[in-house]
């Protein structure tokens, strides 16, 4: 198996090679990588890919993992259907 | 870091980076751009990313059309291989009253003077463009097929890279803390990394532009206001244009990536720097969107967030040099449409900074408020 084509972000279909290239270019924060590749913007909101990318950054830059891993989780956590939001409103009324 | 610069640009959003590129392209050397966080971390990276040319004043149509020309030829103009994911599938504007329809009629006439290919549409034609559109209560609308969308992160990155290639120094994670003004002239900028001597500063700080003004002793007539937005998971392409209504107060677009992105203008939002997302927004947005575009009901919202609109008194940008402090330039107060006109704004700021005549005959100076010449743009969200 070609290691470089390993998918890191299943939501957005991003492979490790794409991530490594960016880190080599000096893009070494989760926020920036997210903005460029969409890694972490999908339904899982970075729960799967976050730690993997953070480890790649840590290996390249020597920064501790805890410092790198402060990705911003956006509500609504886990994703919610419009329909569910609307039902929620009706229940209250 | 340089301790001397010909121009210091404050802000690494689309305005700052496009200005850096335009200036460098004209041969200006020793430009430094300072960004507190990362590129596009302000409004630029939080925006709806819509690009429309369907405006109601000649000047706005001109700025939007000229900017669209740049977006259309981005790789060539910037000499970049970054693809900004430009989608030109139109903006469909909906009218809910005769008054609104009349306004669109007048707007289209203005747009045609600039060869913007817009047209009025009936409800039936609107449904041909977006088959699942709920046209209840709608009288008709306007459509411009060349309006659309581009990726703001990638556009900002491309501008920044092109500027760097031309010699611009970009400092991220660096904050402008103070500005030294002596005898009404800029003398330098204090940053978290040290002092930079310069006689020209560009305020491209978006939602924080009033603060940068204060640093130079100027009370700029702008304030910030939170605007919320949300995005769904990506689905197959089903909706071509941005669908937008001023009176129903909504905009919604499917990006080339497949996700739907949407928002509306808040009522009674207090001024300030709050960018928290709210449940109220989620609920109102869901209700509005599901009524207008029923298939959305079964889609999954994956993220919501907010960014700052930087509002000016006439809801139009301020692009000029201060008449009080020489060497203090600004591109601020975009009032919710600063992404789509950023290419033209960069050109205008480069004109002003290099002392060249303006590329286009537009009035965007601060002095317009004193002269009571505010821009009466009828079509804003
Ligand atoms: C929800 C929402 C939807 C929108 N939709 C659209 C749309 O569809 N189409 C459109 O054209 N426009 C839209 N806009 C408006 C658009 O986003 C803005 O007008 C535009 O991005 C402004 O760009 P800017 O570069 O001027 O400001 P910003 O992108 O805000 O950049 C300013 C930068 O300055 C930096 N900064 C601030 N203070 C300092 C300091 N002291 N030192 C160093 N750096 C500093 C900030 O970190 C920031 O990165 C929308 C805005 C929002 C919030």
CSV table of C-alpha atoms in Angstrom, one decimal, chain A residues 11-12 22 25-27 29 31-32 34-38 40-45 72-86 88-90 92-93, chain B residues 38-41 46 85 151 153-154 157 161 172-173 230 232-234 255 257 262 277 279 282-287 289-290 296-305:
chain,number,residue,atom,x,y,z
A,11,UNK,CA,-15.3,13.3,5.3
A,12,UNK,CA,-13.5,15.3,2.7
A,22,UNK,CA,1.3,21.8,3.1
A,25,UNK,CA,5.3,24.7,2.7
A,26,UNK,CA,5.2,26.1,6.2
A,27,UNK,CA,1.4,25.7,6.9
A,29,UNK,CA,-1.4,24.9,12.2
A,31,UNK,CA,-6.7,26.0,11.5
A,32,UNK,CA,-4.7,26.9,8.4
A,34,UNK,CA,-8.5,23.2,7.7
A,35,UNK,CA,-9.0,26.5,5.7
A,36,UNK,CA,-7.0,25.3,2.8
A,37,UNK,CA,-8.1,21.6,2.5
A,38,UNK,CA,-11.4,21.5,4.4
A,40,UNK,CA,-12.0,18.9,9.7
A,41,UNK,CA,-14.9,20.8,8.2
A,42,UNK,CA,-17.0,17.7,7.4
A,43,UNK,CA,-19.6,15.9,9.5
A,44,UNK,CA,-17.0,14.6,12.0
A,45,UNK,CA,-15.7,18.1,12.6
A,72,UNK,CA,-12.2,24.8,17.0
A,73,UNK,CA,-15.3,22.6,17.1
A,74,UNK,CA,-18.3,24.3,15.6
A,75,UNK,CA,-21.8,23.7,16.7
A,76,UNK,CA,-24.1,21.8,16.0
A,77,UNK,CA,-22.0,18.9,17.2
A,78,UNK,CA,-22.3,15.8,15.0
A,79,UNK,CA,-24.6,17.4,12.5
A,80,UNK,CA,-28.4,17.9,12.6
A,81,UNK,CA,-31.1,17.8,9.9
A,82,UNK,CA,-33.0,20.9,9.1
A,83,UNK,CA,-36.1,18.8,9.7
A,84,UNK,CA,-34.9,18.0,13.3
A,85,UNK,CA,-34.3,21.7,14.0
A,86,UNK,CA,-37.8,22.4,12.8
A,88,UNK,CA,-37.6,21.0,17.9
A,89,UNK,CA,-39.3,24.3,17.3
A,90,UNK,CA,-42.7,22.8,16.9
A,92,UNK,CA,-41.7,23.9,22.1
A,93,UNK,CA,-44.7,25.7,20.6
B,38,UNK,CA,-3.6,33.8,10.1
B,39,UNK,CA,-4.6,34.7,6.5
B,40,UNK,CA,-8.4,35.0,6.1
B,41,UNK,CA,-9.0,34.5,9.8
B,46,UNK,CA,-16.2,33.4,7.4
B,85,UNK,CA,-13.0,27.4,-7.5
B,151,UNK,CA,-13.3,30.2,-2.4
B,153,UNK,CA,-9.4,31.1,1.7
B,154,UNK,CA,-7.8,30.1,-1.6
B,157,UNK,CA,-3.8,32.6,-0.1
B,161,UNK,CA,1.6,34.1,-2.4
B,172,UNK,CA,1.5,36.4,10.7
B,173,UNK,CA,0.8,36.0,14.4
B,230,UNK,CA,-24.2,27.9,8.4
B,232,UNK,CA,-24.6,21.7,5.3
B,233,UNK,CA,-22.8,18.5,4.4
B,234,UNK,CA,-22.0,18.3,0.7
B,255,UNK,CA,-20.8,25.7,-3.4
B,257,UNK,CA,-17.9,21.5,-3.2
B,262,UNK,CA,-26.7,30.3,3.9
B,277,UNK,CA,-23.0,31.2,17.1
B,279,UNK,CA,-29.5,28.6,18.5
B,282,UNK,CA,-30.1,28.0,13.6
B,283,UNK,CA,-33.9,27.9,14.2
B,284,UNK,CA,-34.8,31.0,12.2
B,285,UNK,CA,-32.4,30.0,9.4
B,286,UNK,CA,-33.9,26.4,9.2
B,287,UNK,CA,-37.4,27.8,9.1
B,289,UNK,CA,-34.6,28.0,4.2
B,290,UNK,CA,-37.0,25.1,4.5
B,296,UNK,CA,-33.1,21.4,2.4
B,297,UNK,CA,-35.3,19.8,5.0
B,298,UNK,CA,-33.6,16.5,4.6
B,299,UNK,CA,-30.0,17.9,4.6
B,300,UNK,CA,-27.7,17.8,7.5
B,301,UNK,CA,-26.3,21.1,8.9
B,302,UNK,CA,-22.6,20.4,9.9
B,303,UNK,CA,-21.4,23.8,11.0
B,304,UNK,CA,-22.5,27.2,12.0
B,305,UNK,CA,-20.4,30.2,12.8
